[in-house]
PDB file of C-alpha atoms and ligand atoms in Angstrom:
ATOM      1  CA  MET O1160    -113.190 -93.552 222.835  1.00 35.00           C
ATOM      2  CA  GLN O1161    -111.853 -91.872 226.229  1.00 36.00           C
ATOM      3  CA  ARG O1162    -108.280 -91.631 226.899  1.00 34.00           C
ATOM      4  CA  GLY O1163    -107.969 -91.620 231.591  1.00 36.00           C
ATOM      5  CA  SER O1164    -104.560 -89.590 232.457  1.00 36.00           C
ATOM      6  CA  ASP O1165    -103.010 -92.443 232.809  1.00 37.00           C
ATOM      7  CA  GLU O1166    -102.727 -93.576 229.298  1.00 38.00           C
ATOM      8  CA  ILE O1167    -101.199 -90.597 228.149  1.00 36.00           C
ATOM      9  CA  GLY O1168     -98.230 -92.758 226.913  1.00 39.00           C
ATOM     10  CA  GLY O1169     -99.122 -95.031 225.548  1.00 43.00           C
ATOM     11  CA  ILE O1170    -101.468 -95.465 222.778  1.00 44.00           C
ATOM     12  CA  LEU O1171    -104.623 -97.565 221.666  1.00 44.00           C
ATOM     13  CA  LEU O1172    -104.606 -99.393 217.989  1.00 44.00           C
ATOM     14  CA  THR O1173    -107.986 -98.421 217.542  1.00 42.00           C
ATOM     15  CA  GLU O1174    -107.603 -95.236 218.550  1.00 42.00           C
ATOM     16  CA  THR O1175    -110.251 -92.682 216.609  1.00 45.00           C
ATOM     17  CA  LYS O1176    -108.711 -90.326 213.796  1.00 47.00           C
ATOM     18  CA  GLU O1177    -111.662 -87.859 215.313  1.00 45.00           C
ATOM     19  CA  THR O1178    -109.299 -88.133 219.020  1.00 45.00           C
ATOM     20  CA  MET O1179    -105.383 -87.434 217.160  1.00 46.00           C
ATOM     21  CA  LYS O1180    -107.061 -84.193 215.342  1.00 45.00           C
ATOM     22  CA  ILE O1181    -108.529 -82.494 218.388  1.00 45.00           C
ATOM     23  CA  SER O1182    -104.683 -83.159 219.764  1.00 50.00           C
ATOM     24  CA  ARG O1183    -103.376 -82.138 216.493  1.00 54.00           C
ATOM     25  CA  ARG O1184    -100.834 -78.837 216.687  1.00 64.00           C
ATOM     26  CA  ARG O1185     -98.867 -78.565 213.165  1.00 75.00           C
ATOM     27  CA  PRO O1186    -100.566 -78.986 210.047  1.00 82.00           C
ATOM     28  CA  PRO O1187     -99.862 -82.236 208.638  1.00 85.00           C
ATOM     29  CA  ARG O1188     -96.868 -82.196 205.971  1.00 87.00           C
ATOM     30  CA  PHE O1189     -97.018 -86.362 204.857  1.00 92.00           C
ATOM     31  CA  GLU O1190     -99.628 -86.686 202.601  1.00 90.00           C
ATOM     32  CA  LEU O1191    -101.327 -89.680 203.472  1.00 93.00           C
ATOM     33  CA  ILE O1192    -103.315 -91.882 200.661  1.00 92.00           C
ATOM     34  CA  ALA O1193    -102.208 -94.911 201.171  1.00 94.00           C
ATOM     35  CA  GLY O1194    -104.653 -96.536 203.864  1.00 95.00           C
ATOM     36  CA  ASN O1195    -102.531 -98.199 205.691  1.00 97.00           C
ATOM     37  CA  VAL O1196     -99.574 -96.928 207.733  1.00 97.00           C
ATOM     38  CA  SER O1197     -97.376 -98.975 207.033  1.00 98.00           C
ATOM     39  CA  LEU O1198     -97.810 -98.369 202.800  1.00 98.00           C
ATOM     40  CA  ASP O1199     -98.012 -94.505 203.506  1.00 97.00           C
ATOM     41  CA  PHE O1200     -94.802 -94.910 205.937  1.00 98.00           C
ATOM     42  CA  VAL O1201     -93.252 -96.949 201.978  1.00 97.00           C
ATOM     43  CA  ASN O1202     -94.763 -93.441 200.418  1.00 95.00           C
ATOM     44  CA  THR O1203     -91.995 -91.222 202.767  1.00 96.00           C
ATOM     45  CA  LEU O1204     -89.621 -92.243 199.786  1.00 95.00           C
ATOM     46  CA  ASP O1205     -90.816 -90.457 196.940  1.00 92.00           C
ATOM     47  CA  ASP O1206     -90.842 -91.195 193.375  1.00 89.00           C
ATOM     48  CA  ARG O1207     -89.131 -94.213 194.300  1.00 88.00           C
ATOM     49  CA  HIS O1208     -87.682 -95.907 191.370  1.00 86.00           C
ATOM     50  CA  ILE O1209     -86.806 -92.474 189.341  1.00 86.00           C
ATOM     51  CA  ASN O1210     -85.056 -89.954 191.014  1.00 87.00           C
ATOM     52  CA  PRO O1211     -85.992 -90.278 194.575  1.00 92.00           C
ATOM     53  CA  LYS O1212     -87.050 -87.682 197.188  1.00 93.00           C
ATOM     54  CA  GLU O1213     -86.270 -88.616 201.372  1.00 96.00           C
ATOM     55  CA  LEU O1214     -88.979 -87.459 203.173  1.00 96.00           C
ATOM     56  CA  LEU O1215     -87.913 -88.297 206.362  1.00 97.00           C
ATOM     57  CA  GLU O1216     -84.429 -86.537 206.583  1.00 96.00           C
ATOM     58  CA  THR O1217     -84.520 -86.313 210.063  1.00 96.00           C
ATOM     59  CA  TYR O1218     -85.701 -87.537 213.414  1.00 96.00           C
ATOM     60  CA  LEU O1219     -88.153 -85.176 213.518  1.00 95.00           C
ATOM     61  CA  ASP O1220     -89.539 -85.676 210.411  1.00 95.00           C
ATOM     62  CA  LEU O1221     -90.245 -89.459 211.277  1.00 96.00           C
ATOM     63  CA  VAL O1222     -91.252 -87.926 214.425  1.00 95.00           C
ATOM     64  CA  ARG O1223     -93.849 -85.711 212.258  1.00 94.00           C
ATOM     65  CA  PHE O1224     -94.760 -88.768 209.966  1.00 96.00           C
ATOM     66  CA  GLY O1225     -95.608 -90.167 213.126  1.00 95.00           C
ATOM     67  CA  GLU O1226     -97.914 -87.679 214.517  1.00 93.00           C
ATOM     68  CA  ASP O1227    -100.021 -86.731 210.857  1.00 94.00           C
ATOM     69  CA  ALA O1228    -100.431 -90.497 210.828  1.00 95.00           C
ATOM     70  CA  GLY O1229    -102.420 -91.012 213.902  1.00 91.00           C
ATOM     71  CA  LEU O1230     -99.470 -92.893 215.515  1.00 91.00           C
ATOM     72  CA  LEU O1231     -98.851 -89.949 218.089  1.00 87.00           C
ATOM     73  CA  SER O1232    -100.313 -87.891 220.072  1.00 81.00           C
ATOM     74  CA  SER O1233     -98.779 -83.940 220.492  1.00 78.00           C
ATOM     75  CA  PRO O1234     -98.158 -85.071 224.124  1.00 83.00           C
ATOM     76  CA  GLN O1235     -96.114 -87.440 223.095  1.00 85.00           C
ATOM     77  CA  VAL O1236     -94.686 -85.645 219.869  1.00 89.00           C
ATOM     78  CA  ASP O1237     -93.102 -83.230 222.216  1.00 89.00           C
ATOM     79  CA  PRO O1238     -90.683 -85.100 224.219  1.00 90.00           C
ATOM     80  CA  LEU O1239     -89.584 -86.965 221.184  1.00 91.00           C
ATOM     81  CA  PHE O1240     -88.956 -83.753 219.988  1.00 90.00           C
ATOM     82  CA  GLU O1241     -86.721 -82.352 222.903  1.00 91.00           C
ATOM     83  CA  ARG O1242     -85.171 -85.546 223.941  1.00 92.00           C
ATOM     84  CA  SER O1243     -83.868 -86.221 220.294  1.00 93.00           C
ATOM     85  CA  TYR O1244     -81.725 -82.702 220.283  1.00 94.00           C
ATOM     86  CA  VAL O1245     -80.593 -83.778 224.177  1.00 95.00           C
ATOM     87  CA  GLU O1246     -79.289 -87.396 221.930  1.00 95.00           C
ATOM     88  CA  PRO O1247     -78.788 -86.725 218.703  1.00 95.00           C
ATOM     89  CA  ASP O1248     -77.268 -89.999 218.054  1.00 96.00           C
ATOM     90  CA  LEU O1249     -79.174 -92.007 219.522  1.00 95.00           C
ATOM     91  CA  ALA O1250     -82.776 -90.157 217.063  1.00 96.00           C
ATOM     92  CA  ALA O1251     -79.676 -90.672 214.094  1.00 96.00           C
ATOM     93  CA  ARG O1252     -79.809 -94.616 215.257  1.00 96.00           C
ATOM     94  CA  ALA O1253     -83.871 -94.980 215.268  1.00 96.00           C
ATOM     95  CA  LEU O1254     -83.808 -92.445 211.735  1.00 97.00           C
ATOM     96  CA  HIS O1255     -81.660 -95.400 210.508  1.00 97.00           C
ATOM     97  CA  GLN O1256     -83.417 -98.253 211.796  1.00 97.00           C
ATOM     98  CA  ALA O1257     -86.930 -96.451 210.359  1.00 98.00           C
ATOM     99  CA  ARG O1258     -85.520 -96.033 206.655  1.00 98.00           C
ATOM    100  CA  GLU O1259     -84.256 -99.810 207.045  1.00 98.00           C
ATOM    101  CA  LEU O1260     -88.026-100.999 208.533  1.00 98.00           C
ATOM    102  CA  ARG O1261     -89.415 -99.138 205.464  1.00 98.00           C
ATOM    103  CA  GLU O1262     -86.999-100.418 202.699  1.00 98.00           C
ATOM    104  CA  ALA O1263     -87.798-103.842 203.861  1.00 98.00           C
ATOM    105  CA  ILE O1264     -91.820-103.100 203.694  1.00 98.00           C
ATOM    106  CA  HIS O1265     -91.413-101.938 200.345  1.00 98.00           C
ATOM    107  CA  ASP O1266     -89.341-104.487 199.255  1.00 98.00           C
ATOM    108  CA  VAL O1267     -91.810-107.438 199.915  1.00 98.00           C
ATOM    109  CA  PHE O1268     -94.856-105.563 199.076  1.00 98.00           C
ATOM    110  CA  TRP O1269     -93.231-104.625 195.583  1.00 97.00           C
ATOM    111  CA  ALA O1270     -92.364-107.931 195.162  1.00 97.00           C
ATOM    112  CA  LEU O1271     -95.775-109.219 195.943  1.00 97.00           C
ATOM    113  CA  ILE O1272     -97.080-106.906 193.829  1.00 96.00           C
ATOM    114  CA  ASN O1273     -94.655-107.749 190.705  1.00 95.00           C
ATOM    115  CA  LYS O1274     -96.569-111.810 191.431  1.00 96.00           C
ATOM    116  CA  ARG O1275     -92.718-112.427 192.340  1.00 97.00           C
ATOM    117  CA  PRO O1276     -91.718-114.390 195.586  1.00 97.00           C
ATOM    118  CA  ALA O1277     -91.194-112.106 198.814  1.00 97.00           C
ATOM    119  CA  PRO O1278     -87.292-111.842 199.167  1.00 98.00           C
ATOM    120  CA  PRO O1279     -86.250-113.431 202.072  1.00 98.00           C
ATOM    121  CA  ALA O1280     -83.600-110.951 203.725  1.00 98.00           C
ATOM    122  CA  ALA O1281     -86.616-107.909 203.882  1.00 98.00           C
ATOM    123  CA  LEU O1282     -88.481-110.881 205.293  1.00 98.00           C
ATOM    124  CA  ALA O1283     -86.208-111.722 207.404  1.00 98.00           C
ATOM    125  CA  ARG O1284     -85.863-107.862 208.767  1.00 97.00           C
ATOM    126  CA  LEU O1285     -89.633-107.170 208.524  1.00 98.00           C
ATOM    127  CA  ASN O1286     -90.058-110.300 211.347  1.00 97.00           C
ATOM    128  CA  ALA O1287     -87.411-109.388 213.721  1.00 97.00           C
ATOM    129  CA  ASP O1288     -89.304-105.450 213.683  1.00 97.00           C
ATOM    130  CA  THR O1289     -92.579-106.828 214.140  1.00 97.00           C
ATOM    131  CA  GLN O1290     -91.167-109.647 217.235  1.00 96.00           C
ATOM    132  CA  ALA O1291     -89.552-106.158 218.562  1.00 94.00           C
ATOM    133  CA  ALA O1292     -93.199-104.964 218.555  1.00 94.00           C
ATOM    134  CA  ALA O1293     -94.690-107.250 219.928  1.00 94.00           C
ATOM    135  CA  GLY O1294     -92.006-107.359 222.731  1.00 93.00           C
ATOM    136  CA  HIS O1295     -93.422-103.876 223.349  1.00 93.00           C
ATOM    137  CA  MET O1296     -97.609-104.858 222.594  1.00 92.00           C
ATOM    138  CA  HIS O1297    -100.308-105.601 225.927  1.00 92.00           C
ATOM    139  CA  LEU O1298    -103.555-106.841 225.808  1.00 94.00           C
ATOM    140  CA  VAL O1299    -105.813-104.143 228.033  1.00 93.00           C
ATOM    141  CA  PRO O1300    -109.863-104.734 229.003  1.00 95.00           C
ATOM    142  CA  THR O1301    -112.247-102.569 227.085  1.00 94.00           C
ATOM    143  CA  LYS O1302    -115.896-102.235 227.608  1.00 93.00           C
ATOM    144  CA  ASN O1303    -117.094-104.704 224.990  1.00 91.00           C
ATOM    145  CA  GLY O1304    -112.815-107.252 225.362  1.00 95.00           C
ATOM    146  CA  PHE O1305    -109.474-106.459 224.764  1.00 95.00           C
ATOM    147  CA  GLU O1306    -107.671-104.135 223.068  1.00 90.00           C
ATOM    148  CA  TRP O1307    -103.688-104.419 221.589  1.00 88.00           C
ATOM    149  CA  ARG O1308    -101.973-101.334 223.198  1.00 88.00           C
ATOM    150  CA  PHE O1309     -97.801-100.182 223.101  1.00 87.00           C
ATOM    151  CA  ASP O1310     -95.952 -99.871 225.880  1.00 83.00           C
ATOM    152  CA  ASP O1311     -95.231 -96.141 226.174  1.00 76.00           C
ATOM    153  CA  PHE O1312     -93.943 -94.439 223.467  1.00 72.00           C
ATOM    154  CA  GLY O1313     -90.833 -93.229 224.712  1.00 77.00           C
ATOM    155  CA  ASP O1314     -88.097 -95.245 223.343  1.00 86.00           C
ATOM    156  CA  PHE O1315     -86.828 -93.503 220.422  1.00 90.00           C
ATOM    157  CA  ASP O1316     -87.773 -96.471 218.149  1.00 90.00           C
ATOM    158  CA  SER O1317     -91.091 -97.302 219.428  1.00 91.00           C
ATOM    159  CA  LEU O1318     -92.483 -95.502 216.266  1.00 92.00           C
ATOM    160  CA  LEU O1319     -91.739 -98.336 214.634  1.00 95.00           C
ATOM    161  CA  TRP O1320     -93.556-100.744 216.417  1.00 94.00           C
ATOM    162  CA  PRO O1321     -96.711-100.063 214.563  1.00 94.00           C
ATOM    163  CA  ILE O1322     -95.697 -99.636 211.449  1.00 97.00           C
ATOM    164  CA  ALA O1323     -94.052-103.399 211.244  1.00 97.00           C
ATOM    165  CA  ARG O1324     -97.231-104.690 212.737  1.00 96.00           C
ATOM    166  CA  ALA O1325     -99.604-102.380 210.030  1.00 97.00           C
ATOM    167  CA  ALA O1326     -97.487-104.239 207.585  1.00 98.00           C
ATOM    168  CA  ALA O1327     -97.270-107.843 209.194  1.00 97.00           C
ATOM    169  CA  ASP O1328    -101.299-107.482 209.657  1.00 96.00           C
ATOM    170  CA  LEU O1329    -101.951-106.431 206.234  1.00 97.00           C
ATOM    171  CA  LEU O1330     -99.340-109.282 204.663  1.00 97.00           C
ATOM    172  CA  ALA O1331    -101.272-112.066 206.417  1.00 97.00           C
ATOM    173  CA  SER O1332    -104.798-110.167 205.765  1.00 97.00           C
ATOM    174  CA  ASP O1333    -107.420-110.878 202.819  1.00 95.00           C
ATOM    175  CA  GLN O1334    -106.225-107.474 202.172  1.00 96.00           C
ATOM    176  CA  LEU O1335    -103.046-108.232 200.995  1.00 96.00           C
ATOM    177  CA  ALA O1336    -104.871-108.456 197.400  1.00 95.00           C
ATOM    178  CA  TYR O1337    -105.648-104.797 197.241  1.00 96.00           C
ATOM    179  CA  VAL O1338    -102.279-103.814 197.644  1.00 97.00           C
ATOM    180  CA  ARG O1339    -101.742-101.830 194.776  1.00 96.00           C
ATOM    181  CA  ALA O1340     -98.895 -99.759 193.403  1.00 95.00           C
ATOM    182  CA  CYS O1341     -99.800 -95.975 191.852  1.00 93.00           C
ATOM    183  CA  SER O1342    -100.336 -96.771 188.217  1.00 90.00           C
ATOM    184  CA  SER O1343     -97.747 -93.513 187.005  1.00 88.00           C
ATOM    185  CA  LYS O1344     -94.108 -94.466 186.679  1.00 85.00           C
ATOM    186  CA  THR O1345     -92.686 -92.199 188.128  1.00 85.00           C
ATOM    187  CA  CYS O1346     -94.731 -91.844 190.910  1.00 89.00           C
ATOM    188  CA  GLU O1347     -95.058 -96.075 192.033  1.00 91.00           C
ATOM    189  CA  TRP O1348     -97.023 -94.918 195.882  1.00 94.00           C
ATOM    190  CA  PHE O1349     -98.590 -97.360 197.008  1.00 96.00           C
ATOM    191  CA  PHE O1350    -101.691 -97.872 198.563  1.00 96.00           C
ATOM    192  CA  LEU O1351    -105.089-100.665 199.491  1.00 96.00           C
ATOM    193  CA  ASP O1352    -107.520-100.530 196.637  1.00 95.00           C
ATOM    194  CA  THR O1353    -110.244-100.656 199.258  1.00 91.00           C
ATOM    195  CA  SER O1354    -112.593 -99.348 196.237  1.00 89.00           C
ATOM    196  CA  LYS O1355    -116.213-100.711 195.600  1.00 90.00           C
ATOM    197  CA  ASN O1356    -114.395-102.856 192.669  1.00 90.00           C
ATOM    198  CA  HIS O1357    -110.921-102.714 193.291  1.00 90.00           C
ATOM    199  CA  HIS O1358    -109.571-100.601 189.799  1.00 90.00           C
ATOM    200  CA  ARG O1359    -107.999 -98.035 191.802  1.00 91.00           C
ATOM    201  CA  ARG O1360    -105.105 -97.315 189.571  1.00 90.00           C
ATOM    202  CA  TRP O1361    -103.614 -94.414 191.344  1.00 89.00           C
ATOM    203  CA  CYS O1362    -102.424 -93.047 194.472  1.00 89.00           C
ATOM    204  CA  ASP O1363    -104.597 -90.107 194.121  1.00 84.00           C
ATOM    205  CA  MET O1364    -106.752 -88.894 191.501  1.00 79.00           C
ATOM    206  CA  THR O1365    -105.439 -85.229 191.827  1.00 80.00           C
ATOM    207  CA  ARG O1366    -102.071 -85.774 192.316  1.00 77.00           C
ATOM    208  CA  CYS O1367    -101.599 -88.866 189.353  1.00 84.00           C
ATOM    209  CA  GLY O1368    -104.960 -89.397 187.989  1.00 74.00           C
ATOM    210  CA  ASN O1369    -105.382 -86.130 186.799  1.00 70.00           C
ATOM    211  CA  ARG O1370    -102.059 -85.958 185.364  1.00 64.00           C
ATOM    212  CA  ALA O1371    -102.952 -89.414 182.901  1.00 59.00           C
ATOM    213  CA  LYS O1372    -105.939 -87.918 181.786  1.00 60.00           C
ATOM    214  CA  VAL O1373    -104.365 -84.300 180.557  1.00 62.00           C
ATOM    215  CA  GLN O1374    -101.587 -86.589 178.313  1.00 60.00           C
ATOM    216  CA  ARG O1375    -104.166 -89.089 177.357  1.00 60.00           C
ATOM    217  CA  PHE O1376    -106.171 -86.238 176.651  1.00 58.00           C
ATOM    218  CA  TYR O1377    -102.768 -84.355 174.783  1.00 57.00           C
ATOM    219  CA  VAL O1378    -101.811 -87.341 172.985  1.00 61.00           C
ATOM    220  CA  ARG O1379    -105.252 -87.681 171.815  1.00 64.00           C
ATOM    221  CA  LYS O1380    -105.395 -84.055 170.217  1.00 62.00           C
ATOM    222  CA  LYS O1381    -102.265 -84.779 168.938  1.00 64.00           C
ATOM    223  CA  SER O1382    -102.535 -87.840 166.998  1.00 67.00           C
ATOM    224  CA  SER O1383    -105.802 -86.351 165.386  1.00 68.00           C
ATOM    225  CA  GLY O1384    -103.803 -83.342 164.309  1.00 67.00           C
ATOM    226  CA  GLU O1385    -106.030 -81.030 166.559  1.00 64.00           C
ATOM    227  CA  LEU O1386    -102.670 -79.828 168.291  1.00 56.00           C
TER     228      LEU O1386
HETATM  229 ZN1   ZN T2797     -99.130 -91.395 191.777  1.00 52.30          ZN
END
């Protein structure tokens, strides 16, 4: 997909990952395994239920996540980086909002994964952020019809628009039944199970699947007296 010069500030919802890869300059920092940006975003609080590790420590981390996830291109990243040094308070507030949105998305999906109703406060927060995102979206004609695009990514919190929107779209889609948490109790990263039989258990086979396999092997050997 071609981007005209007047589109540098905006972003296409349907923009291909290939386009973003071309403009990438920094190596990726985040492991994006979820298949949906809102679930990848939840995973930025690592080992959440056992020993939480915050991967979004600074506003720059948030921008890096946006870049890795293909929400921002390099021309959009650099001004945000620079401005966050000039206006640190605003950047810190946006980071705080981002974490709050992340926890709201987590709480909603975690409840649903565990067959419980979505917590009203978390759903209200997600609704509010989705409505805010909608205020920055507009339809533009394309060759084959129309596309949704977001306004320029000039605001510190603009990165939250596509994330909130992705979470809302997922909740209202038939893909909702395929949202899972990794079976490793020390991990529990979220992902969208798009496997053929929808029996995927691990966030990533090399990250958690192999670890579990090795553990099962060890227990089996030990119980059979081989170890
Ligand atoms: Zn895992």
